[in-house]
Amino acid sequence: MTVLAAATAASTLAACGGGGDDGGGGTSSGDSGSNEASDIGITETSIKLGAHFPLTGVAAPGYSEIPTGAQAYFDCLNEQGGVNGREIEYIYRDDAYNPTNTSQVVQQLVLEDEVFAIVGGLGTPTHSAVLDFLNSEGVPDLFVSSGSLLWGDDPETNPYTFGWQTDYTSEGKIIGDYIAENFPDAQVGLFLQDDDFGEDGEAGIREYIDDQIVAAERYTPGNTNVGPQIAALQAAGADFVVGFNVPSYTALSQLTALQLGYDPQWFYSNVGSDPTLVGNLLNNFSEGQVSDASLLDGALTTDYLPTVDEPDNPWVQEFQRIWDECGGEGELTNYRIYGMSQAYTTVQALQAAGQNPTRDGLVEAIETAGSEWEGPVLAPFRYSEDSHMGTAGMSISRVTGTTTEEVAPVQLTDIGDAEIEAYDGEPAEVPENGIPDEESVVD
Amino acid sequence: MSDLRSTATDTPAAGKASSDAPTEATAGADEPTATRRRTLLPSSTLLRHLLLLALGAVATVVILESTDPFTNSQLATLSYYAIAAGGLTVLTGMNGQISLGHGALMAVGAYTTALFLSAEEPLPLPLILLAAILVATAVGALVGVAAARLHGPYLAGATLALAVGLPGLAIYFHDWLGGEQGLRVRAPRAPEAFDSFISAVSGNSASNTKWLAYLGAICLLITYFLLANLVRSRIGRTWRAVRDQEVAAELAGINLGAWRVLAFTVSAAAAGLAGGVLALVVRLAAPSGFTLVLSLSLLTAIVIGGLGSLLGALLGSALLVFLPPFVTDLGSGWGLDNTEAAQLAPFVYGVVLIVAMIFAPAGFVGSIRMRWLTRQATRSAARSSRG
Amino acid sequence: MQQFVNVTLTGLTEGMVYAAFALALVLIWRSTRIVNFAQGSMAAATAFIALALIQSGWSYWAALVVALVSGFVLGAVIERVVVRRVEGGPELNAVIVTLGLFVAIQAGIAIVFGSSFQSFPTPFGLQGFQVGDNRIAFTPTSLYVIVAVLITMGLLVALFRFTRVGLAMRASAFGQEVARLLGVRVGRMLTLGWGLAAVVGSLAGLLIAGGEFIYPAYMDSLIVFGFVAAVLGGLDSPIGAVVGGLILGLALSYVSGYVPRGSALVNVSALVILMVVLLVRPGGLFASSTARRA
């Protein structure tokens, strides 16, 4: 059955190629030699990629949409001829955000499905469980969906793993710097998830406004009663609250603050700030009780990707087209944009790895060329031989109604002593069909 | 009814089947026909178990060398489920105490292993696993003392709170136990002897995955060998007496509480070893790996397999490991997208539990044995009526 | 002071929610001697039905009634079709069946309604009452929850103490043979017990959902805390369930609010409280001493 499908796909491709006029941007560097099965997961006509996401369980809401976005992008890409004439076969499996399951499904992807690389595996505790496995098996572990420092900080130990999104410490630094400049008199309270996410963010923010912080409250994921934490922030007199929390806790903290009549200036880090999702979360309360998404009105947040509430952004328009043509049910969401953007970077990496990519060649390509790539991500990646950290910068925006407006342009920084500086690059242009066109950097 | 005596008294056939089952069950993972061979086996329990142990070892090598690496890794997973389920079936099946908290005891073993392995110069692996067993045993004894006073749903409630509560400590002591993201475990490399053994036996290359599968299988075989001997010994008989004939046992001068604590301690030791193996196989000890779901899965495994039977615990564990990916792939094959297919797995899993309990309430092993016993009885009845 | 009041009030409301769920467990325990782990999933299913109705324009109260009725039907059908076949068998088998129901129903909800977070409306306000200059952590919705739980508790006490049906249900649970001899239609009583328990569970699920978010697994932590509360109270006593819920809710709220990084200790605290209580009183706080040795 599968064999038959693959054969059909191959013949269709051949037919396309035979048409002569190469319309798609996807096959540009395939000018010399022929496709070979150059490594595990690569055939003459396909590249197999794997991923693990929480599709069931508590973490599924929101996050389970990421792979549907990536899938839509790859489907549209395949219609245009794929990468160097190879279709992307994207397999994502459910780990229910449980590291034991992650270990099982990733072993299944690597040992049974024999994928070429893992792309975008989600979560810090979950992906930690497979970090050693993937690196000891030599499987490229690209663009982990988490801002932990684990992925990019130590390429010597984990040569095959790459981060992608802005790490939480850099994000904390940019937020701290912004508060120090614009709200020097604010009494800042921190609302933190009790894990590395909250810790890394707190470390970054304290580099800039340690003396302004009057309270740091931590919640444990899964415990939905945040009343005590919000009450403590209120009691400490915080009039500016920075949250390093997931979206459901943005909504919970807003509801609890409403109960208590507590109205500080809110600043939610990128992970927890999706106004569409939070707005949806809160919308059923609107029957005369809470006036629509207005709860989040005025809250500040950070961005490293364009968002669905910027319908004029050319990247969002392109992603909307891809979703309409190749996507499944439901609307385009920020999670799906995230998945598509990750898929975009993946295609850049595959193109850079040459016509007949190998696993080691892929890693080399990202280290060599990754910092040059442009795309939907607002600021460049930090990829080099010494760092596998993802994008380095963020802009800050304010939620107004159901959309956002930028209040501070993109700024760059890095972990450690790195300063914060303004980013002077222009937003990247959208290539034809939303498919990148990178040169091979591997011989 | 507030305790589990009813397990045995309400359905005499099932109860009897389950208390006898471990004899044949020991290591014969792939030997459901062991019953028939009883006469061929040595009459001494110890010898019989040693023979089964050797058979199990051979079967392990054959299975692991004839399957692909992914199945190897699944079998490694199976081994830690089966070790813990073996201990639990002794507690619940033999001694009649329910525990919804064995996942927490596995966490104790896993964290102990992770901590010892993170040392600059870690101890040899067997010593580390022994330490995991000892620490889990100590915790288990403590819980056992409290549990011995409790019955039925009260015991269930207390152990449920244990399952949910204990992993929270890892988040609280995050500097020491790694918090939410847990402690990463680097499994020690296989010794060279292992490489040469594998290439001598099958010519396969000895990957780390294979090494972990063997490690799990060795721990499993040793555990089941020890447990099988234990339940056939005086200790096992006393446990059954405490379960089935509480009053009589007490009259005979048996200290019920002490024997219950002992049963809990033994099963905690198995859970500790299972946790250690889990840490090595998963390469991580994190709170999210020891949710309530894990504890409930263990209970499911022993009941589905056949309460009180080690073979049943093994078969039940196999169901836990092999059913979900099978269903997910089946769902994808039907054209469901991955998200829908992922939801299908727990749905089918739940339905299988219900259906199995309705149609085979004594579990796999119990049902097969019961059918066999019935046939025997019919046959002997026929014979006597003829004669 | 303000923080103490707020932490206390938060704990009070949260405790009442545990109590509501514990009441459903007590009811099913009293009428069938089974601990129903599927209670949470069943409640979640009815909450999703109610939400679907509300989203299509029904009023909260009409949706509530439909949800409770569908809860009764669901409970009764499950008892007749599934649980009936394992009643009287090994107790552990009944536990496994309810676990199977728990998993299957939850997955079924995810398949039918999707697994995303959705907010659930409440007929009353979500803003705390104004006391002096401050708002306190006590909302009209909290008041609604507390009143509803207390009324339910009162009705259950009355059912078991003053009505023939309640007596017949208890008799069926304790001794089927004797009850049968006395002319009680045991089967019908068991079905009724499951149906009523599902109604109470469904009510608890809707009360918990009001002003919060629901997703297929939203009742999971409540199964644990509700069960702990019921065991604390003694499993047999509706009043015990409410007291157990309140103790648990308050204690956990204080731990979370006053112990540094206390949110991480909430689950452990529940364990410690339960262990301490059970060591002193192995049958729970409101145990009627004779019932336990049965």
Tab-separated table of C-alpha atoms in Angstrom, chain B residues 15-383:
chain	number	residue	atom	x	y	z
B	15	GLY	CA	-8.654	-17.374	43.151
B	16	LYS	CA	-7.277	-20.849	43.087
B	17	ALA	CA	-5.999	-20.480	39.600
B	18	SER	CA	-4.165	-17.333	40.418
B	19	SER	CA	-2.530	-18.642	43.568
B	20	ASP	CA	-1.127	-21.614	41.720
B	21	ALA	CA	-0.151	-19.912	38.538
B	22	PRO	CA	3.318	-18.582	39.371
B	23	THR	CA	4.720	-22.073	39.515
B	24	GLU	CA	4.560	-22.446	35.821
B	25	ALA	CA	4.775	-18.797	35.076
B	26	THR	CA	8.297	-17.982	36.115
B	27	ALA	CA	10.303	-17.127	33.077
B	28	GLY	CA	8.400	-18.904	30.397
B	29	ALA	CA	7.342	-15.751	28.652
B	30	ASP	CA	6.660	-17.624	25.494
B	31	GLU	CA	5.632	-20.878	27.069
B	32	PRO	CA	1.922	-20.799	27.736
B	33	THR	CA	1.983	-24.573	27.376
B	34	ALA	CA	4.145	-24.972	30.457
B	35	THR	CA	1.218	-26.432	32.370
B	36	ARG	CA	1.153	-29.528	30.268
B	37	ARG	CA	4.827	-30.105	30.823
B	38	ARG	CA	4.604	-30.038	34.539
B	39	THR	CA	5.265	-33.733	34.738
B	40	LEU	CA	8.430	-33.418	32.682
B	41	LEU	CA	9.926	-30.862	35.018
B	42	PRO	CA	11.945	-31.738	38.095
B	43	SER	CA	9.869	-32.118	41.200
B	44	SER	CA	11.975	-29.810	43.342
B	45	THR	CA	10.611	-26.270	43.121
B	46	LEU	CA	14.053	-24.714	43.083
B	47	LEU	CA	15.330	-27.001	40.322
B	48	ARG	CA	12.216	-26.453	38.300
B	49	HIS	CA	12.608	-22.707	38.581
B	50	LEU	CA	16.293	-22.910	37.696
B	51	LEU	CA	15.397	-24.845	34.582
B	52	LEU	CA	12.779	-22.282	33.640
B	53	LEU	CA	15.297	-19.530	34.319
B	54	ALA	CA	17.725	-21.128	31.880
B	55	LEU	CA	14.930	-21.586	29.323
B	56	GLY	CA	13.984	-17.944	29.795
B	57	ALA	CA	17.577	-16.850	29.234
B	58	VAL	CA	17.782	-18.818	25.987
B	59	ALA	CA	14.423	-17.470	24.874
B	60	THR	CA	15.608	-13.936	25.636
B	61	VAL	CA	18.663	-14.289	23.425
B	62	VAL	CA	16.644	-15.851	20.624
B	63	ILE	CA	13.985	-13.146	20.749
B	64	LEU	CA	16.343	-10.202	21.076
B	65	GLU	CA	18.622	-11.421	18.302
B	66	SER	CA	15.840	-12.216	15.866
B	67	THR	CA	13.970	-8.913	16.184
B	68	ASP	CA	14.762	-5.437	14.877
B	69	PRO	CA	16.258	-2.658	17.027
B	70	PHE	CA	12.917	-0.985	17.625
B	71	THR	CA	11.377	-4.187	18.966
B	72	ASN	CA	14.490	-4.488	21.131
B	73	SER	CA	13.755	-1.087	22.599
B	74	GLN	CA	10.115	-2.028	23.126
B	75	LEU	CA	11.225	-5.149	24.944
B	76	ALA	CA	13.451	-3.024	27.181
B	77	THR	CA	10.349	-1.017	28.036
B	78	LEU	CA	8.440	-4.228	28.599
B	79	SER	CA	11.086	-5.409	31.054
B	80	TYR	CA	10.663	-2.562	33.534
B	81	TYR	CA	6.872	-2.706	33.349
B	82	ALA	CA	7.014	-6.441	33.941
B	83	ILE	CA	9.428	-6.188	36.879
B	84	ALA	CA	7.184	-3.704	38.661
B	85	ALA	CA	4.035	-5.627	37.748
B	86	GLY	CA	5.618	-8.820	39.085
B	87	GLY	CA	6.160	-7.195	42.458
B	88	LEU	CA	2.682	-5.736	42.439
B	89	THR	CA	1.024	-9.022	41.593
B	90	VAL	CA	2.706	-10.551	44.642
B	91	LEU	CA	1.310	-7.773	46.798
B	92	THR	CA	-2.173	-7.618	45.333
B	93	GLY	CA	-2.655	-11.157	44.154
B	94	MET	CA	-0.890	-13.057	46.917
B	95	ASN	CA	-1.465	-10.797	49.858
B	96	GLY	CA	-4.661	-9.029	48.858
B	97	GLN	CA	-3.463	-5.456	49.282
B	98	ILE	CA	-4.269	-2.981	46.505
B	99	SER	CA	-1.749	-0.326	45.583
B	100	LEU	CA	-2.343	2.572	43.233
B	101	GLY	CA	1.027	4.025	44.195
B	102	HIS	CA	3.710	1.759	42.801
B	103	GLY	CA	4.631	4.359	40.202
B	104	ALA	CA	5.896	6.516	43.056
B	105	LEU	CA	8.092	3.668	44.310
B	106	MET	CA	9.457	3.306	40.795
B	107	ALA	CA	10.266	7.010	40.911
B	108	VAL	CA	12.297	6.392	44.069
B	109	GLY	CA	14.327	3.721	42.289
B	110	ALA	CA	14.744	5.855	39.171
B	111	TYR	CA	15.951	8.926	41.048
B	112	THR	CA	18.341	6.841	43.150
B	113	THR	CA	19.824	5.387	39.983
B	114	ALA	CA	20.072	8.795	38.343
B	115	LEU	CA	21.769	10.351	41.370
B	116	PHE	CA	24.313	7.552	41.729
B	117	LEU	CA	25.074	7.604	38.009
B	118	SER	CA	25.666	11.354	38.016
B	119	ALA	CA	28.574	10.955	40.427
B	120	GLU	CA	32.047	11.795	39.109
B	121	GLU	CA	33.067	8.180	39.136
B	122	PRO	CA	29.881	6.174	39.333
B	123	LEU	CA	29.768	2.838	41.106
B	124	PRO	CA	29.428	-0.321	39.023
B	125	LEU	CA	25.922	-0.656	37.603
B	126	PRO	CA	24.856	-3.700	39.642
B	127	LEU	CA	25.691	-1.852	42.853
B	128	ILE	CA	23.729	1.185	41.711
B	129	LEU	CA	20.685	-0.940	40.911
B	130	LEU	CA	21.076	-2.607	44.286
B	131	ALA	CA	21.064	0.823	45.901
B	132	ALA	CA	17.898	1.682	43.976
B	133	ILE	CA	16.308	-1.487	45.338
B	134	LEU	CA	17.402	-0.718	48.893
B	135	VAL	CA	16.141	2.855	48.923
B	136	ALA	CA	12.811	1.865	47.381
B	137	THR	CA	12.561	-0.994	49.877
B	138	ALA	CA	13.072	1.405	52.755
B	139	VAL	CA	10.394	3.763	51.437
B	140	GLY	CA	8.158	0.789	50.724
B	141	ALA	CA	8.542	-0.508	54.280
B	142	LEU	CA	7.563	2.884	55.609
B	143	VAL	CA	4.482	3.025	53.378
B	144	GLY	CA	3.766	-0.618	54.159
B	145	VAL	CA	3.599	0.081	57.887
B	146	ALA	CA	0.938	2.697	57.248
B	147	ALA	CA	-0.806	0.579	54.622
B	148	ALA	CA	-1.053	-2.524	56.800
B	149	ARG	CA	-3.654	-0.773	58.919
B	150	LEU	CA	-5.814	0.158	55.966
B	151	HIS	CA	-8.399	-1.766	53.985
B	152	GLY	CA	-9.932	-1.621	50.531
B	153	PRO	CA	-10.742	1.866	49.345
B	154	TYR	CA	-8.844	3.508	52.214
B	155	LEU	CA	-5.692	1.761	51.120
B	156	ALA	CA	-6.490	2.706	47.531
B	157	GLY	CA	-6.916	6.346	48.561
B	158	ALA	CA	-3.681	6.449	50.524
B	159	THR	CA	-1.637	4.871	47.751
B	160	LEU	CA	-3.330	7.102	45.183
B	161	ALA	CA	-2.156	10.121	47.172
B	162	LEU	CA	1.293	8.545	47.243
B	163	ALA	CA	1.347	8.222	43.468
B	164	VAL	CA	0.402	11.847	42.993
B	165	GLY	CA	2.287	13.304	45.935
B	166	LEU	CA	5.734	11.794	45.929
B	167	PRO	CA	6.876	12.941	42.461
B	168	GLY	CA	6.043	16.489	43.586
B	169	LEU	CA	9.037	16.349	45.929
B	170	ALA	CA	11.296	16.247	42.889
B	171	ILE	CA	9.885	19.606	41.824
B	172	TYR	CA	10.266	21.099	45.287
B	173	PHE	CA	13.889	19.978	45.713
B	174	HIS	CA	14.761	21.113	42.212
B	175	ASP	CA	18.414	21.895	42.932
B	176	TRP	CA	18.955	18.349	44.008
B	177	LEU	CA	16.449	16.376	41.967
B	178	GLY	CA	16.327	18.493	38.839
B	179	GLY	CA	12.785	19.873	39.161
B	180	GLU	CA	10.267	19.495	36.362
B	181	GLN	CA	12.831	18.597	33.683
B	182	GLY	CA	14.307	15.898	35.885
B	183	LEU	CA	17.725	14.294	36.020
B	184	ARG	CA	19.224	13.101	32.806
B	185	VAL	CA	20.751	9.646	32.906
B	186	ARG	CA	23.689	8.519	30.861
B	187	ALA	CA	23.523	4.752	30.767
B	188	PRO	CA	26.985	3.207	31.144
B	189	ARG	CA	28.357	1.700	27.957
B	190	ALA	CA	28.141	-2.040	27.474
B	191	PRO	CA	31.195	-3.994	28.612
B	192	GLU	CA	33.357	-5.397	25.841
B	193	ALA	CA	32.417	-8.926	26.782
B	194	PHE	CA	28.886	-8.041	25.714
B	195	ASP	CA	30.023	-6.961	22.251
B	196	SER	CA	31.916	-10.181	21.700
B	197	PHE	CA	29.022	-12.225	23.100
B	198	ILE	CA	26.571	-10.682	20.643
B	199	SER	CA	28.829	-11.062	17.655
B	200	ALA	CA	29.527	-14.663	18.641
B	201	VAL	CA	25.850	-15.505	19.042
B	202	SER	CA	24.275	-13.768	16.074
B	203	GLY	CA	26.832	-11.628	14.337
B	204	ASN	CA	24.675	-8.569	15.012
B	205	SER	CA	26.297	-5.360	16.118
B	206	ALA	CA	25.896	-4.601	19.793
B	207	SER	CA	24.151	-1.241	19.924
B	208	ASN	CA	23.352	0.615	23.103
B	209	THR	CA	19.680	-0.134	22.577
B	210	LYS	CA	20.442	-3.838	22.512
B	211	TRP	CA	22.579	-3.576	25.631
B	212	LEU	CA	19.731	-1.909	27.511
B	213	ALA	CA	17.295	-4.551	26.311
B	214	TYR	CA	19.579	-7.288	27.642
B	215	LEU	CA	20.077	-5.432	30.892
B	216	GLY	CA	16.321	-5.175	31.350
B	217	ALA	CA	15.811	-8.827	30.469
B	218	ILE	CA	18.483	-9.972	32.945
B	219	CYS	CA	16.899	-7.933	35.729
B	220	LEU	CA	13.499	-9.311	34.763
B	221	LEU	CA	14.636	-12.937	34.812
B	222	ILE	CA	16.378	-12.590	38.176
B	223	THR	CA	13.374	-10.802	39.686
B	224	TYR	CA	10.885	-13.388	38.471
B	225	PHE	CA	13.144	-16.247	39.578
B	226	LEU	CA	13.359	-14.822	43.100
B	227	LEU	CA	9.675	-13.948	43.271
B	228	ALA	CA	8.593	-17.364	42.017
B	229	ASN	CA	10.655	-19.092	44.672
B	230	LEU	CA	9.376	-16.722	47.307
B	231	VAL	CA	5.709	-17.323	46.588
B	232	ARG	CA	6.234	-21.102	46.666
B	233	SER	CA	8.009	-20.907	49.999
B	234	ARG	CA	6.521	-20.775	53.477
B	235	ILE	CA	6.425	-17.006	53.181
B	236	GLY	CA	4.170	-17.210	50.150
B	237	ARG	CA	1.872	-19.693	51.849
B	238	THR	CA	1.616	-17.443	54.869
B	239	TRP	CA	0.727	-14.496	52.636
B	240	ARG	CA	-2.069	-16.469	51.051
B	241	ALA	CA	-3.263	-17.472	54.472
B	242	VAL	CA	-3.299	-13.831	55.544
B	243	ARG	CA	-5.285	-12.993	52.430
B	244	ASP	CA	-7.790	-15.861	52.428
B	245	GLN	CA	-8.167	-16.820	56.065
B	246	GLU	CA	-7.533	-13.686	58.048
B	247	VAL	CA	-9.112	-14.908	61.253
B	248	ALA	CA	-7.669	-18.416	61.103
B	249	ALA	CA	-4.227	-17.026	60.397
B	250	GLU	CA	-4.479	-14.703	63.353
B	251	LEU	CA	-5.574	-17.609	65.574
B	252	ALA	CA	-2.586	-19.598	64.368
B	253	GLY	CA	-0.379	-16.907	65.819
B	254	ILE	CA	0.480	-15.134	62.575
B	255	ASN	CA	1.071	-11.423	62.977
B	256	LEU	CA	-1.084	-10.130	60.120
B	257	GLY	CA	0.374	-6.630	60.115
B	258	ALA	CA	3.978	-7.786	59.924
B	259	TRP	CA	3.248	-10.103	57.012
B	260	ARG	CA	1.405	-7.365	55.170
B	261	VAL	CA	4.351	-5.004	55.670
B	262	LEU	CA	6.691	-7.706	54.368
B	263	ALA	CA	4.599	-8.134	51.231
B	264	PHE	CA	4.604	-4.412	50.617
B	265	THR	CA	8.357	-4.281	51.146
B	266	VAL	CA	9.044	-7.091	48.688
B	267	SER	CA	6.897	-5.494	46.020
B	268	ALA	CA	8.570	-2.142	46.686
B	269	ALA	CA	11.953	-3.751	46.069
B	270	ALA	CA	10.754	-4.932	42.667
B	271	ALA	CA	9.354	-1.481	41.939
B	272	GLY	CA	12.698	0.055	42.884
B	273	LEU	CA	14.562	-2.172	40.452
B	274	ALA	CA	11.964	-1.429	37.786
B	275	GLY	CA	12.506	2.282	38.372
B	276	GLY	CA	16.250	1.837	38.010
B	277	VAL	CA	15.830	0.016	34.719
B	278	LEU	CA	13.340	2.654	33.577
B	279	ALA	CA	15.851	5.425	34.284
B	280	LEU	CA	18.463	3.604	32.193
B	281	VAL	CA	16.127	2.816	29.307
B	282	VAL	CA	14.376	6.188	29.191
B	283	ARG	CA	17.632	8.007	30.063
B	284	LEU	CA	15.740	10.324	32.340
B	285	ALA	CA	14.166	10.496	35.765
B	286	ALA	CA	11.515	13.230	35.654
B	287	PRO	CA	8.274	13.723	37.589
B	288	SER	CA	6.170	13.667	34.432
B	289	GLY	CA	7.361	10.102	33.823
B	290	PHE	CA	5.748	8.923	37.061
B	291	THR	CA	2.203	10.110	36.746
B	292	LEU	CA	-0.825	8.380	38.152
B	293	VAL	CA	-1.238	6.796	34.737
B	294	LEU	CA	1.898	4.711	35.333
B	295	SER	CA	0.601	3.338	38.633
B	296	LEU	CA	-2.775	2.563	37.139
B	297	SER	CA	-1.136	0.896	34.126
B	298	LEU	CA	0.709	-1.495	36.421
B	299	LEU	CA	-2.512	-2.423	38.141
B	300	THR	CA	-4.129	-2.908	34.767
B	301	ALA	CA	-1.311	-5.179	33.653
B	302	ILE	CA	-1.647	-7.568	36.581
B	303	VAL	CA	-5.423	-7.764	36.460
B	304	ILE	CA	-5.641	-8.202	32.698
B	305	GLY	CA	-2.880	-10.792	32.782
B	306	GLY	CA	-4.386	-12.695	35.667
B	307	LEU	CA	-4.073	-11.611	39.266
B	308	GLY	CA	-1.351	-13.303	41.280
B	309	SER	CA	0.367	-14.838	38.284
B	310	LEU	CA	3.834	-13.766	37.204
B	311	LEU	CA	3.182	-14.958	33.670
B	312	GLY	CA	0.030	-12.879	33.758
B	313	ALA	CA	1.997	-9.829	34.892
B	314	LEU	CA	4.347	-10.353	31.965
B	315	LEU	CA	1.542	-10.736	29.430
B	316	GLY	CA	-0.311	-7.751	30.844
B	317	SER	CA	2.831	-5.640	30.574
B	318	ALA	CA	3.243	-6.729	26.968
B	319	LEU	CA	-0.268	-5.447	26.280
B	320	LEU	CA	0.667	-2.051	27.762
B	321	VAL	CA	3.735	-1.787	25.556
B	322	PHE	CA	2.493	-3.172	22.258
B	323	LEU	CA	-1.171	-2.189	22.092
B	324	PRO	CA	-0.959	1.649	21.855
B	325	PRO	CA	1.544	1.866	18.953
B	326	PHE	CA	-0.325	-0.932	17.184
B	327	VAL	CA	-3.627	0.923	17.432
B	328	THR	CA	-2.061	4.231	16.407
B	329	ASP	CA	-0.565	2.667	13.298
B	330	LEU	CA	-3.848	0.949	12.555
B	331	GLY	CA	-5.603	4.318	12.843
B	332	SER	CA	-3.118	5.953	10.483
B	333	GLY	CA	-3.641	3.055	8.106
B	334	TRP	CA	-7.363	3.832	8.057
B	335	GLY	CA	-6.568	7.325	6.884
B	336	LEU	CA	-7.010	9.128	10.200
B	337	ASP	CA	-4.617	12.018	10.683
B	338	ASN	CA	-1.993	11.650	13.381
B	339	THR	CA	-3.904	13.595	15.998
B	340	GLU	CA	-7.025	11.489	15.598
B	341	ALA	CA	-4.985	8.293	15.508
B	342	ALA	CA	-3.279	9.340	18.732
B	343	GLN	CA	-6.675	9.727	20.419
B	344	LEU	CA	-7.736	6.341	19.179
B	345	ALA	CA	-5.062	4.542	21.205
B	346	PRO	CA	-6.355	5.449	24.683
B	347	PHE	CA	-9.914	4.833	23.507
B	348	VAL	CA	-9.176	1.292	22.360
B	349	TYR	CA	-7.056	0.729	25.442
B	350	GLY	CA	-9.979	1.646	27.698
B	351	VAL	CA	-12.402	-0.490	25.733
B	352	VAL	CA	-10.035	-3.468	25.877
B	353	LEU	CA	-9.879	-3.134	29.662
B	354	ILE	CA	-13.659	-3.158	29.961
B	355	VAL	CA	-14.210	-5.988	27.526
B	356	ALA	CA	-11.462	-8.106	29.061
B	357	MET	CA	-12.895	-7.706	32.543
B	358	ILE	CA	-16.383	-8.607	31.374
B	359	PHE	CA	-15.476	-11.623	29.285
B	360	ALA	CA	-12.310	-12.847	31.022
B	361	PRO	CA	-12.553	-11.616	34.591
B	362	ALA	CA	-9.748	-13.927	35.713
B	363	GLY	CA	-7.312	-12.409	33.219
B	364	PHE	CA	-5.505	-14.145	30.368
B	365	VAL	CA	-3.748	-16.707	32.486
B	366	GLY	CA	-6.645	-17.320	34.838
B	367	SER	CA	-9.084	-17.815	31.973
B	368	ILE	CA	-6.840	-20.222	30.105
B	369	ARG	CA	-6.191	-22.190	33.269
B	370	MET	CA	-9.836	-22.256	34.135
B	371	ARG	CA	-10.731	-23.601	30.707
B	372	TRP	CA	-8.034	-26.216	31.057
B	373	LEU	CA	-9.206	-27.216	34.527
B	374	THR	CA	-12.784	-27.425	33.323
B	375	ARG	CA	-11.760	-29.663	30.467
B	376	GLN	CA	-9.775	-31.856	32.826
B	377	ALA	CA	-12.715	-32.118	35.168
B	378	THR	CA	-15.093	-32.943	32.330
B	379	ARG	CA	-12.720	-35.544	31.048
B	380	SER	CA	-12.196	-37.198	34.411
B	381	ALA	CA	-15.916	-37.063	35.061
B	382	ALA	CA	-16.491	-38.746	31.720
B	383	ARG	CA	-13.851	-41.316	32.520
